[in-house]
XYZ file of C-alpha atoms in Angstrom:
235
model
C 0.000 0.000 0.000
C 2.863 2.374 0.889
C 4.444 1.690 -2.492
C 1.159 2.419 -4.252
C 0.741 5.737 -2.385
C 4.352 6.679 -3.117
C 3.860 5.982 -6.827
C 0.630 8.026 -6.857
C 2.307 11.013 -5.202
C 5.307 10.774 -7.559
C 3.000 10.625 -10.607
C 0.988 13.619 -9.381
C 4.106 15.728 -8.798
C 5.523 14.741 -12.186
C 2.238 15.641 -13.919
C 2.107 19.023 -12.196
C 5.672 19.727 -13.264
C 4.857 18.859 -16.876
C 1.773 21.067 -16.880
C 3.783 23.935 -15.378
C 6.473 23.466 -18.013
C 3.863 23.510 -20.794
C 2.216 26.640 -19.421
C 5.565 28.371 -19.125
C 6.046 27.934 -22.882
C 2.759 29.648 -23.742
C 2.470 33.439 -24.235
C 2.095 34.926 -20.767
C -1.403 36.339 -21.106
C -1.962 35.859 -17.387
C 0.518 38.639 -16.567
C -2.185 41.155 -17.384
C -5.801 40.706 -16.405
C -8.504 39.776 -18.891
C -10.011 43.249 -18.758
C -6.620 44.892 -19.296
C -5.831 42.852 -22.421
C -9.139 43.779 -24.033
C -8.826 47.372 -22.822
C -5.321 47.628 -24.239
C -6.423 46.446 -27.666
C -9.409 48.797 -27.585
C -7.126 51.672 -26.663
C -4.809 50.807 -29.550
C -7.697 50.708 -32.024
C -9.117 53.947 -30.693
C -5.669 55.514 -31.108
C -5.615 54.379 -34.728
C -9.050 55.838 -35.323
C -8.221 59.115 -33.586
C -4.722 59.607 -34.969
C -5.199 58.315 -38.506
C -8.841 58.091 -39.633
C -9.630 61.579 -38.368
C -6.898 62.949 -40.660
C -8.784 61.630 -43.672
C -11.838 63.772 -42.879
C -9.914 67.038 -43.305
C -9.744 68.910 -46.600
C -7.071 67.143 -48.667
C -7.063 64.248 -46.180
C -7.295 61.906 -49.167
C -6.298 64.204 -52.008
C -2.843 65.135 -50.657
C -2.070 61.801 -48.998
C -0.319 59.705 -51.644
C -0.890 56.527 -49.618
C -4.685 56.730 -50.022
C -5.304 59.303 -52.790
C -8.121 58.128 -55.044
C -7.173 58.081 -58.710
C -9.376 57.379 -61.682
C -10.557 53.763 -61.780
C -8.597 51.394 -63.996
C -11.247 51.373 -66.701
C -11.065 55.180 -66.868
C -7.288 55.509 -67.151
C -7.852 55.825 -70.891
C -10.270 58.681 -70.196
C -7.603 60.488 -68.148
C -4.970 59.958 -70.834
C -7.289 61.056 -73.642
C -8.362 64.250 -71.862
C -4.750 65.228 -71.189
C -3.840 64.485 -74.795
C -6.422 66.948 -76.096
C -5.437 69.713 -73.655
C -7.949 69.030 -70.879
C -5.520 68.182 -68.063
C -7.167 70.651 -65.668
C -10.528 68.946 -66.171
C -8.961 65.538 -65.500
C -7.299 66.883 -62.329
C -10.580 68.355 -61.145
C -12.316 65.012 -61.690
C -9.817 63.296 -59.402
C -10.058 66.038 -56.792
C -13.835 65.810 -56.438
C -13.667 62.019 -55.944
C -11.314 62.625 -53.031
C -13.484 65.403 -51.618
C -16.463 63.049 -51.523
C -14.381 60.410 -49.715
C -13.212 62.958 -47.140
C -16.836 63.841 -46.512
C -17.945 60.223 -46.144
C -15.263 59.143 -43.657
C -16.828 61.435 -41.053
C -19.503 58.738 -40.761
C -16.976 56.054 -39.789
C -16.189 56.836 -36.158
C -19.485 55.716 -34.538
C -19.331 52.392 -36.406
C -15.743 51.805 -35.334
C -16.548 52.719 -31.732
C -19.346 50.150 -31.701
C -17.096 47.424 -33.143
C -14.334 48.157 -30.643
C -16.795 48.227 -27.743
C -18.115 44.776 -28.670
C -14.685 43.140 -28.874
C -14.536 39.965 -26.777
C -11.566 38.731 -24.742
C -11.072 35.937 -27.296
C -10.975 38.533 -30.074
C -8.476 40.585 -28.086
C -6.213 37.610 -27.340
C -6.176 36.508 -30.986
C -5.450 40.040 -32.147
C -2.667 40.573 -29.619
C -0.862 37.408 -30.657
C -1.640 37.861 -34.349
C 0.314 39.516 -37.155
C 1.019 43.220 -37.636
C -2.432 43.855 -39.126
C -4.570 41.556 -36.946
C -6.480 44.424 -35.313
C -7.109 46.076 -38.679
C -8.341 42.764 -40.094
C -10.714 42.427 -37.125
C -12.148 45.876 -37.800
C -12.503 45.142 -41.506
C -14.440 41.969 -40.803
C -16.746 43.590 -38.276
C -17.384 46.976 -39.906
C -17.044 46.837 -43.711
C -20.704 46.104 -44.454
C -21.941 48.812 -42.090
C -19.362 51.307 -43.345
C -20.290 50.706 -46.979
C -23.950 51.286 -46.081
C -23.032 54.596 -44.438
C -20.417 55.770 -46.943
C -22.316 55.072 -50.150
C -25.255 57.476 -49.691
C -22.970 60.157 -48.239
C -20.678 59.930 -51.251
C -23.653 60.048 -53.592
C -24.880 63.168 -51.805
C -21.374 64.642 -51.648
C -20.962 64.335 -55.389
C -23.680 66.927 -55.756
C -22.366 69.054 -52.865
C -18.752 69.221 -54.075
C -19.745 69.527 -57.725
C -18.572 66.068 -58.730
C -21.759 65.365 -60.667
C -21.232 68.403 -62.875
C -17.499 67.779 -63.304
C -17.887 64.121 -64.201
C -20.825 64.748 -66.510
C -18.560 67.171 -68.351
C -15.631 64.696 -68.334
C -17.703 61.805 -69.693
C -19.431 64.034 -72.249
C -16.100 65.422 -73.484
C -14.526 61.974 -73.634
C -17.460 60.413 -75.452
C -17.232 63.077 -78.172
C -13.609 62.165 -78.989
C -13.634 60.275 -82.325
C -13.228 56.484 -82.260
C -13.343 56.075 -78.453
C -15.569 53.507 -76.747
C -18.220 55.343 -74.740
C -18.103 54.953 -70.947
C -20.613 55.368 -68.102
C -18.916 54.253 -64.852
C -20.489 53.783 -61.409
C -18.297 56.291 -59.614
C -20.284 56.181 -56.354
C -19.517 52.501 -55.812
C -15.896 52.970 -56.885
C -15.297 55.941 -54.568
C -17.021 54.165 -51.672
C -14.709 51.161 -51.963
C -11.641 53.364 -52.356
C -12.613 55.349 -49.262
C -12.969 52.102 -47.293
C -9.577 50.902 -48.490
C -8.009 54.201 -47.441
C -9.516 54.056 -43.960
C -8.206 50.565 -43.244
C -4.818 51.362 -44.742
C -4.341 54.229 -42.304
C -5.490 52.159 -39.313
C -2.980 49.490 -40.351
C -0.223 52.129 -40.340
C -0.977 53.006 -36.712
C -1.323 49.373 -35.646
C 2.048 48.454 -37.128
C 3.636 51.437 -35.415
C 2.303 50.439 -31.987
C 3.360 46.814 -32.449
C 6.895 47.574 -33.617
C 7.820 50.901 -32.046
C 7.851 50.943 -28.253
C 7.820 54.760 -28.202
C 4.440 54.698 -29.985
C 2.917 53.012 -26.912
C 2.022 56.268 -25.272
C 0.171 55.001 -22.192
C 1.064 52.527 -19.405
C -1.747 50.231 -20.595
C -0.441 50.092 -24.165
C 3.063 49.439 -22.881
C 2.077 46.576 -20.588
C -0.297 44.859 -23.025
C 1.874 45.082 -26.136
C 4.959 44.019 -24.208
C 3.272 40.616 -24.116
C 3.245 40.331 -27.909
C 6.894 41.328 -28.216
C 8.059 37.907 -27.114
C 5.322 35.825 -28.731
């Protein structure tokens, strides 16, 4: 009986040691509480929204930012080239500018949708994001907000086209282009195109901020960001 008890105790101690060794090899998520991990990720996302997305809502936020500037869609590159060839470069430039103005207007609708998505982030979401790649948080936001953002952006852009004069400019562009001999007439859906380009620009700028926080310790500007993202440094 003594031998049996001794074996049982030895087995139990060995098992505990193995479990402890296994746990020690996992990312140390227990160093920060559950609430802190989620709060840290939320703070990082809010920083991205505040520091980057808000810039896009200013005049020239898209138009003078080469990383997200909206150009003519691929199928209209020939339109741009043709207009410039016949001395209408200023009209082509104006067409690009008004697309960007509409996007700048639409992005003002993004913040409440992002705030809701960040607020609803679960601990599991936060843990996966923290230990994910450099764009894991941006990918999370894309998956949870794109449909709602498109629904908000699209009508605003459609309305903005009239407000910023895009309708008049593009009617003139298409009319001029379609009168050039031997060209194939075009009639693009610029509202859909600009909506998708605005979305792409928003997520690109959030990704910039996320990468900065993950890779540059000095970008972690609060104690919470420092403690939470220190955990992903050694993942």
